[in-house]
Amino acid sequence: MKTKTFILLFTMLSLVAFAQSKANPDDAAIKKSLTGFINSIKEKKIEQGVNYIYPKFFTVIPKEQMTQILTMT
């Protein structure tokens, strides 16, 4: 009984560890987008930087207001 419990526990921990180490295929796209956003803000190209923001975000804050906020910052 101890052996079965140990094997079950070991299998469950292995599955959890494997699930955590899976690479996300969207990581490269996210990194590229974030880098583009940061570089455009550094270069004071605020309008270009705002274009990197997720479009549904502008239902919360209008695009013009976000541009103003980033310009003031």
PDB file of N, CA and C in Angstrom:
ATOM      1  N   MET A   1       0.826  -1.192   0.000  1.00  0.00           N
ATOM      2  CA  MET A   1       0.000   0.000   0.000  1.00  0.00           C
ATOM      3  C   MET A   1       0.871   1.256   0.000  1.00  0.00           C
ATOM      4  N   LYS A   2       1.967   1.231   0.774  1.00  0.00           N
ATOM      5  CA  LYS A   2       2.864   2.374   0.816  1.00  0.00           C
ATOM      6  C   LYS A   2       3.481   2.638  -0.550  1.00  0.00           C
ATOM      7  N   THR A   3       3.827   1.564  -1.236  1.00  0.00           N
ATOM      8  CA  THR A   3       4.462   1.691  -2.543  1.00  0.00           C
ATOM      9  C   THR A   3       3.490   2.317  -3.546  1.00  0.00           C
ATOM     10  N   LYS A   4       2.247   1.878  -3.532  1.00  0.00           N
ATOM     11  CA  LYS A   4       1.250   2.436  -4.457  1.00  0.00           C
ATOM     12  C   LYS A   4       1.020   3.918  -4.177  1.00  0.00           C
ATOM     13  N   THR A   5       0.963   4.274  -2.919  1.00  0.00           N
ATOM     14  CA  THR A   5       0.767   5.678  -2.541  1.00  0.00           C
ATOM     15  C   THR A   5       1.955   6.514  -2.988  1.00  0.00           C
ATOM     16  N   PHE A   6       3.156   5.987  -2.781  1.00  0.00           N
ATOM     17  CA  PHE A   6       4.364   6.694  -3.191  1.00  0.00           C
ATOM     18  C   PHE A   6       4.395   6.880  -4.710  1.00  0.00           C
ATOM     19  N   ILE A   7       4.051   5.849  -5.463  1.00  0.00           N
ATOM     20  CA  ILE A   7       4.048   5.927  -6.923  1.00  0.00           C
ATOM     21  C   ILE A   7       2.997   6.934  -7.397  1.00  0.00           C
ATOM     22  N   LEU A   8       1.826   6.914  -6.789  1.00  0.00           N
ATOM     23  CA  LEU A   8       0.782   7.860  -7.140  1.00  0.00           C
ATOM     24  C   LEU A   8       1.217   9.295  -6.843  1.00  0.00           C
ATOM     25  N   LEU A   9       1.795   9.502  -5.679  1.00  0.00           N
ATOM     26  CA  LEU A   9       2.276  10.828  -5.301  1.00  0.00           C
ATOM     27  C   LEU A   9       3.371  11.297  -6.248  1.00  0.00           C
ATOM     28  N   PHE A  10       4.299  10.442  -6.584  1.00  0.00           N
ATOM     29  CA  PHE A  10       5.386  10.769  -7.492  1.00  0.00           C
ATOM     30  C   PHE A  10       4.850  11.117  -8.889  1.00  0.00           C
ATOM     31  N   THR A  11       3.873  10.363  -9.348  1.00  0.00           N
ATOM     32  CA  THR A  11       3.270  10.614 -10.657  1.00  0.00           C
ATOM     33  C   THR A  11       2.557  11.962 -10.678  1.00  0.00           C
ATOM     34  N   MET A  12       1.826  12.267  -9.639  1.00  0.00           N
ATOM     35  CA  MET A  12       1.110  13.541  -9.570  1.00  0.00           C
ATOM     36  C   MET A  12       2.084  14.721  -9.543  1.00  0.00           C
ATOM     37  N   LEU A  13       3.147  14.605  -8.758  1.00  0.00           N
ATOM     38  CA  LEU A  13       4.138  15.676  -8.698  1.00  0.00           C
ATOM     39  C   LEU A  13       4.847  15.847 -10.040  1.00  0.00           C
ATOM     40  N   SER A  14       5.099  14.751 -10.724  1.00  0.00           N
ATOM     41  CA  SER A  14       5.735  14.817 -12.040  1.00  0.00           C
ATOM     42  C   SER A  14       4.837  15.529 -13.046  1.00  0.00           C
ATOM     43  N   LEU A  15       3.554  15.222 -13.015  1.00  0.00           N
ATOM     44  CA  LEU A  15       2.611  15.873 -13.930  1.00  0.00           C
ATOM     45  C   LEU A  15       2.516  17.370 -13.654  1.00  0.00           C
ATOM     46  N   VAL A  16       2.485  17.736 -12.401  1.00  0.00           N
ATOM     47  CA  VAL A  16       2.405  19.148 -12.036  1.00  0.00           C
ATOM     48  C   VAL A  16       3.670  19.871 -12.480  1.00  0.00           C
ATOM     49  N   ALA A  17       4.827  19.269 -12.266  1.00  0.00           N
ATOM     50  CA  ALA A  17       6.093  19.889 -12.664  1.00  0.00           C
ATOM     51  C   ALA A  17       6.176  20.028 -14.176  1.00  0.00           C
ATOM     52  N   PHE A  18       5.710  19.045 -14.914  1.00  0.00           N
ATOM     53  CA  PHE A  18       5.750  19.105 -16.376  1.00  0.00           C
ATOM     54  C   PHE A  18       4.805  20.189 -16.891  1.00  0.00           C
ATOM     55  N   ALA A  19       3.655  20.314 -16.283  1.00  0.00           N
ATOM     56  CA  ALA A  19       2.685  21.319 -16.719  1.00  0.00           C
ATOM     57  C   ALA A  19       3.217  22.727 -16.504  1.00  0.00           C
ATOM     58  N   GLN A  20       4.003  22.932 -15.461  1.00  0.00           N
ATOM     59  CA  GLN A  20       4.549  24.249 -15.176  1.00  0.00           C
ATOM     60  C   GLN A  20       5.676  24.624 -16.121  1.00  0.00           C
ATOM     61  N   SER A  21       6.375  23.646 -16.665  1.00  0.00           N
ATOM     62  CA  SER A  21       7.546  23.939 -17.483  1.00  0.00           C
ATOM     63  C   SER A  21       7.227  24.082 -18.966  1.00  0.00           C
ATOM     64  N   LYS A  22       5.962  23.942 -19.349  1.00  0.00           N
ATOM     65  CA  LYS A  22       5.574  24.077 -20.742  1.00  0.00           C
ATOM     66  C   LYS A  22       5.792  25.507 -21.218  1.00  0.00           C
ATOM     67  N   ALA A  23       6.395  25.654 -22.384  1.00  0.00           N
ATOM     68  CA  ALA A  23       6.618  26.982 -22.945  1.00  0.00           C
ATOM     69  C   ALA A  23       5.348  27.476 -23.635  1.00  0.00           C
ATOM     70  N   ASN A  24       5.058  28.725 -23.457  1.00  0.00           N
ATOM     71  CA  ASN A  24       3.900  29.331 -24.087  1.00  0.00           C
ATOM     72  C   ASN A  24       4.309  29.846 -25.465  1.00  0.00           C
ATOM     73  N   PRO A  25       3.624  29.438 -26.534  1.00  0.00           N
ATOM     74  CA  PRO A  25       4.020  29.882 -27.873  1.00  0.00           C
ATOM     75  C   PRO A  25       3.825  31.381 -28.107  1.00  0.00           C
ATOM     76  N   ASP A  26       3.038  32.033 -27.278  1.00  0.00           N
ATOM     77  CA  ASP A  26       2.798  33.465 -27.439  1.00  0.00           C
ATOM     78  C   ASP A  26       3.853  34.326 -26.763  1.00  0.00           C
ATOM     79  N   ASP A  27       4.803  33.711 -26.058  1.00  0.00           N
ATOM     80  CA  ASP A  27       5.816  34.466 -25.328  1.00  0.00           C
ATOM     81  C   ASP A  27       6.616  35.388 -26.238  1.00  0.00           C
ATOM     82  N   ALA A  28       7.011  34.910 -27.405  1.00  0.00           N
ATOM     83  CA  ALA A  28       7.819  35.715 -28.321  1.00  0.00           C
ATOM     84  C   ALA A  28       7.034  36.927 -28.816  1.00  0.00           C
ATOM     85  N   ALA A  29       5.766  36.735 -29.137  1.00  0.00           N
ATOM     86  CA  ALA A  29       4.934  37.845 -29.616  1.00  0.00           C
ATOM     87  C   ALA A  29       4.717  38.879 -28.513  1.00  0.00           C
ATOM     88  N   ILE A  30       4.504  38.420 -27.299  1.00  0.00           N
ATOM     89  CA  ILE A  30       4.310  39.333 -26.168  1.00  0.00           C
ATOM     90  C   ILE A  30       5.581  40.131 -25.919  1.00  0.00           C
ATOM     91  N   LYS A  31       6.715  39.456 -25.943  1.00  0.00           N
ATOM     92  CA  LYS A  31       7.999  40.131 -25.718  1.00  0.00           C
ATOM     93  C   LYS A  31       8.259  41.179 -26.801  1.00  0.00           C
ATOM     94  N   LYS A  32       7.969  40.840 -28.056  1.00  0.00           N
ATOM     95  CA  LYS A  32       8.177  41.775 -29.166  1.00  0.00           C
ATOM     96  C   LYS A  32       7.281  42.999 -29.009  1.00  0.00           C
ATOM     97  N   SER A  33       6.021  42.779 -28.648  1.00  0.00           N
ATOM     98  CA  SER A  33       5.084  43.878 -28.477  1.00  0.00           C
ATOM     99  C   SER A  33       5.484  44.784 -27.314  1.00  0.00           C
ATOM    100  N   LEU A  34       5.869  44.184 -26.203  1.00  0.00           N
ATOM    101  CA  LEU A  34       6.280  44.968 -25.038  1.00  0.00           C
ATOM    102  C   LEU A  34       7.543  45.766 -25.329  1.00  0.00           C
ATOM    103  N   THR A  35       8.488  45.152 -26.027  1.00  0.00           N
ATOM    104  CA  THR A  35       9.728  45.849 -26.391  1.00  0.00           C
ATOM    105  C   THR A  35       9.423  47.033 -27.305  1.00  0.00           C
ATOM    106  N   GLY A  36       8.535  46.824 -28.280  1.00  0.00           N
ATOM    107  CA  GLY A  36       8.148  47.916 -29.168  1.00  0.00           C
ATOM    108  C   GLY A  36       7.478  49.050 -28.424  1.00  0.00           C
ATOM    109  N   PHE A  37       6.608  48.717 -27.479  1.00  0.00           N
ATOM    110  CA  PHE A  37       5.928  49.737 -26.670  1.00  0.00           C
ATOM    111  C   PHE A  37       6.939  50.544 -25.861  1.00  0.00           C
ATOM    112  N   ILE A  38       7.836  49.855 -25.183  1.00  0.00           N
ATOM    113  CA  ILE A  38       8.815  50.534 -24.335  1.00  0.00           C
ATOM    114  C   ILE A  38       9.742  51.410 -25.169  1.00  0.00           C
ATOM    115  N   ASN A  39      10.208  50.897 -26.309  1.00  0.00           N
ATOM    116  CA  ASN A  39      11.104  51.683 -27.158  1.00  0.00           C
ATOM    117  C   ASN A  39      10.415  52.917 -27.719  1.00  0.00           C
ATOM    118  N   SER A  40       9.157  52.804 -28.093  1.00  0.00           N
ATOM    119  CA  SER A  40       8.455  53.973 -28.630  1.00  0.00           C
ATOM    120  C   SER A  40       8.226  55.023 -27.538  1.00  0.00           C
ATOM    121  N   ILE A  41       7.979  54.589 -26.322  1.00  0.00           N
ATOM    122  CA  ILE A  41       7.824  55.545 -25.210  1.00  0.00           C
ATOM    123  C   ILE A  41       9.158  56.221 -24.908  1.00  0.00           C
ATOM    124  N   LYS A  42      10.248  55.452 -24.935  1.00  0.00           N
ATOM    125  CA  LYS A  42      11.576  56.026 -24.692  1.00  0.00           C
ATOM    126  C   LYS A  42      11.923  57.086 -25.741  1.00  0.00           C
ATOM    127  N   GLU A  43      11.533  56.825 -26.989  1.00  0.00           N
ATOM    128  CA  GLU A  43      11.840  57.736 -28.088  1.00  0.00           C
ATOM    129  C   GLU A  43      10.818  58.858 -28.215  1.00  0.00           C
ATOM    130  N   LYS A  44       9.916  58.963 -27.248  1.00  0.00           N
ATOM    131  CA  LYS A  44       8.880  60.004 -27.199  1.00  0.00           C
ATOM    132  C   LYS A  44       7.917  59.930 -28.388  1.00  0.00           C
ATOM    133  N   LYS A  45       7.712  58.728 -28.926  1.00  0.00           N
ATOM    134  CA  LYS A  45       6.723  58.513 -29.983  1.00  0.00           C
ATOM    135  C   LYS A  45       5.470  57.936 -29.320  1.00  0.00           C
ATOM    136  N   ILE A  46       4.777  58.813 -28.627  1.00  0.00           N
ATOM    137  CA  ILE A  46       3.650  58.399 -27.788  1.00  0.00           C
ATOM    138  C   ILE A  46       2.531  57.782 -28.624  1.00  0.00           C
ATOM    139  N   GLU A  47       2.202  58.400 -29.746  1.00  0.00           N
ATOM    140  CA  GLU A  47       1.101  57.891 -30.585  1.00  0.00           C
ATOM    141  C   GLU A  47       1.413  56.477 -31.086  1.00  0.00           C
ATOM    142  N   GLN A  48       2.650  56.236 -31.457  1.00  0.00           N
ATOM    143  CA  GLN A  48       3.055  54.902 -31.904  1.00  0.00           C
ATOM    144  C   GLN A  48       2.993  53.918 -30.735  1.00  0.00           C
ATOM    145  N   GLY A  49       3.362  54.362 -29.552  1.00  0.00           N
ATOM    146  CA  GLY A  49       3.315  53.518 -28.367  1.00  0.00           C
ATOM    147  C   GLY A  49       1.901  53.138 -27.976  1.00  0.00           C
ATOM    148  N   VAL A  50       0.974  54.065 -28.139  1.00  0.00           N
ATOM    149  CA  VAL A  50      -0.425  53.796 -27.801  1.00  0.00           C
ATOM    150  C   VAL A  50      -1.001  52.729 -28.726  1.00  0.00           C
ATOM    151  N   ASN A  51      -0.494  52.637 -29.942  1.00  0.00           N
ATOM    152  CA  ASN A  51      -0.975  51.623 -30.886  1.00  0.00           C
ATOM    153  C   ASN A  51      -0.630  50.205 -30.448  1.00  0.00           C
ATOM    154  N   TYR A  52       0.326  50.031 -29.558  1.00  0.00           N
ATOM    155  CA  TYR A  52       0.682  48.709 -29.050  1.00  0.00           C
ATOM    156  C   TYR A  52      -0.278  48.227 -27.962  1.00  0.00           C
ATOM    157  N   ILE A  53      -1.072  49.125 -27.395  1.00  0.00           N
ATOM    158  CA  ILE A  53      -1.973  48.768 -26.302  1.00  0.00           C
ATOM    159  C   ILE A  53      -3.160  47.975 -26.851  1.00  0.00           C
ATOM    160  N   TYR A  54      -3.614  47.009 -26.079  1.00  0.00           N
ATOM    161  CA  TYR A  54      -4.733  46.150 -26.466  1.00  0.00           C
ATOM    162  C   TYR A  54      -5.964  47.008 -26.747  1.00  0.00           C
ATOM    163  N   PRO A  55      -6.594  46.833 -27.917  1.00  0.00           N
ATOM    164  CA  PRO A  55      -7.713  47.709 -28.329  1.00  0.00           C
ATOM    165  C   PRO A  55      -8.900  47.745 -27.364  1.00  0.00           C
ATOM    166  N   LYS A  56      -9.226  46.655 -26.700  1.00  0.00           N
ATOM    167  CA  LYS A  56     -10.373  46.662 -25.782  1.00  0.00           C
ATOM    168  C   LYS A  56     -10.109  47.512 -24.537  1.00  0.00           C
ATOM    169  N   PHE A  57      -8.839  47.843 -24.277  1.00  0.00           N
ATOM    170  CA  PHE A  57      -8.502  48.709 -23.152  1.00  0.00           C
ATOM    171  C   PHE A  57      -9.127  50.091 -23.343  1.00  0.00           C
ATOM    172  N   PHE A  58      -9.289  50.488 -24.596  1.00  0.00           N
ATOM    173  CA  PHE A  58      -9.806  51.821 -24.884  1.00  0.00           C
ATOM    174  C   PHE A  58     -11.309  51.932 -24.668  1.00  0.00           C
ATOM    175  N   THR A  59     -11.966  50.855 -24.289  1.00  0.00           N
ATOM    176  CA  THR A  59     -13.356  50.956 -23.865  1.00  0.00           C
ATOM    177  C   THR A  59     -13.419  51.483 -22.433  1.00  0.00           C
ATOM    178  N   VAL A  60     -12.323  51.320 -21.693  1.00  0.00           N
ATOM    179  CA  VAL A  60     -12.246  51.809 -20.316  1.00  0.00           C
ATOM    180  C   VAL A  60     -11.750  53.249 -20.307  1.00  0.00           C
ATOM    181  N   ILE A  61     -10.644  53.495 -21.001  1.00  0.00           N
ATOM    182  CA  ILE A  61     -10.052  54.829 -21.103  1.00  0.00           C
ATOM    183  C   ILE A  61      -9.948  55.164 -22.587  1.00  0.00           C
ATOM    184  N   PRO A  62     -10.473  56.291 -23.013  1.00  0.00           N
ATOM    185  CA  PRO A  62     -10.370  56.658 -24.431  1.00  0.00           C
ATOM    186  C   PRO A  62      -8.910  56.802 -24.881  1.00  0.00           C
ATOM    187  N   LYS A  63      -8.681  56.547 -26.157  1.00  0.00           N
ATOM    188  CA  LYS A  63      -7.331  56.580 -26.723  1.00  0.00           C
ATOM    189  C   LYS A  63      -6.682  57.962 -26.549  1.00  0.00           C
ATOM    190  N   GLU A  64      -7.456  59.012 -26.741  1.00  0.00           N
ATOM    191  CA  GLU A  64      -6.919  60.368 -26.606  1.00  0.00           C
ATOM    192  C   GLU A  64      -6.470  60.647 -25.175  1.00  0.00           C
ATOM    193  N   GLN A  65      -7.265  60.175 -24.213  1.00  0.00           N
ATOM    194  CA  GLN A  65      -6.917  60.384 -22.811  1.00  0.00           C
ATOM    195  C   GLN A  65      -5.651  59.592 -22.459  1.00  0.00           C
ATOM    196  N   MET A  66      -5.520  58.383 -22.980  1.00  0.00           N
ATOM    197  CA  MET A  66      -4.320  57.588 -22.718  1.00  0.00           C
ATOM    198  C   MET A  66      -3.085  58.272 -23.312  1.00  0.00           C
ATOM    199  N   THR A  67      -3.242  58.845 -24.491  1.00  0.00           N
ATOM    200  CA  THR A  67      -2.132  59.574 -25.112  1.00  0.00           C
ATOM    201  C   THR A  67      -1.738  60.768 -24.234  1.00  0.00           C
ATOM    202  N   GLN A  68      -2.703  61.483 -23.708  1.00  0.00           N
ATOM    203  CA  GLN A  68      -2.417  62.605 -22.831  1.00  0.00           C
ATOM    204  C   GLN A  68      -1.711  62.173 -21.560  1.00  0.00           C
ATOM    205  N   ILE A  69      -2.165  61.071 -20.979  1.00  0.00           N
ATOM    206  CA  ILE A  69      -1.553  60.553 -19.749  1.00  0.00           C
ATOM    207  C   ILE A  69      -0.104  60.182 -19.990  1.00  0.00           C
ATOM    208  N   LEU A  70       0.158  59.476 -21.080  1.00  0.00           N
ATOM    209  CA  LEU A  70       1.533  59.085 -21.384  1.00  0.00           C
ATOM    210  C   LEU A  70       2.403  60.289 -21.718  1.00  0.00           C
ATOM    211  N   THR A  71       1.839  61.307 -22.349  1.00  0.00           N
ATOM    212  CA  THR A  71       2.598  62.508 -22.660  1.00  0.00           C
ATOM    213  C   THR A  71       2.989  63.244 -21.380  1.00  0.00           C
ATOM    214  N   MET A  72       2.064  63.316 -20.433  1.00  0.00           N
ATOM    215  CA  MET A  72       2.360  63.991 -19.163  1.00  0.00           C
ATOM    216  C   MET A  72       3.377  63.200 -18.346  1.00  0.00           C
ATOM    217  N   THR A  73       3.331  61.894 -18.465  1.00  0.00           N
ATOM    218  CA  THR A  73       4.235  61.061 -17.693  1.00  0.00           C
ATOM    219  C   THR A  73       5.622  61.157 -18.260  1.00  0.00           C
TER     220      THR A  73
END
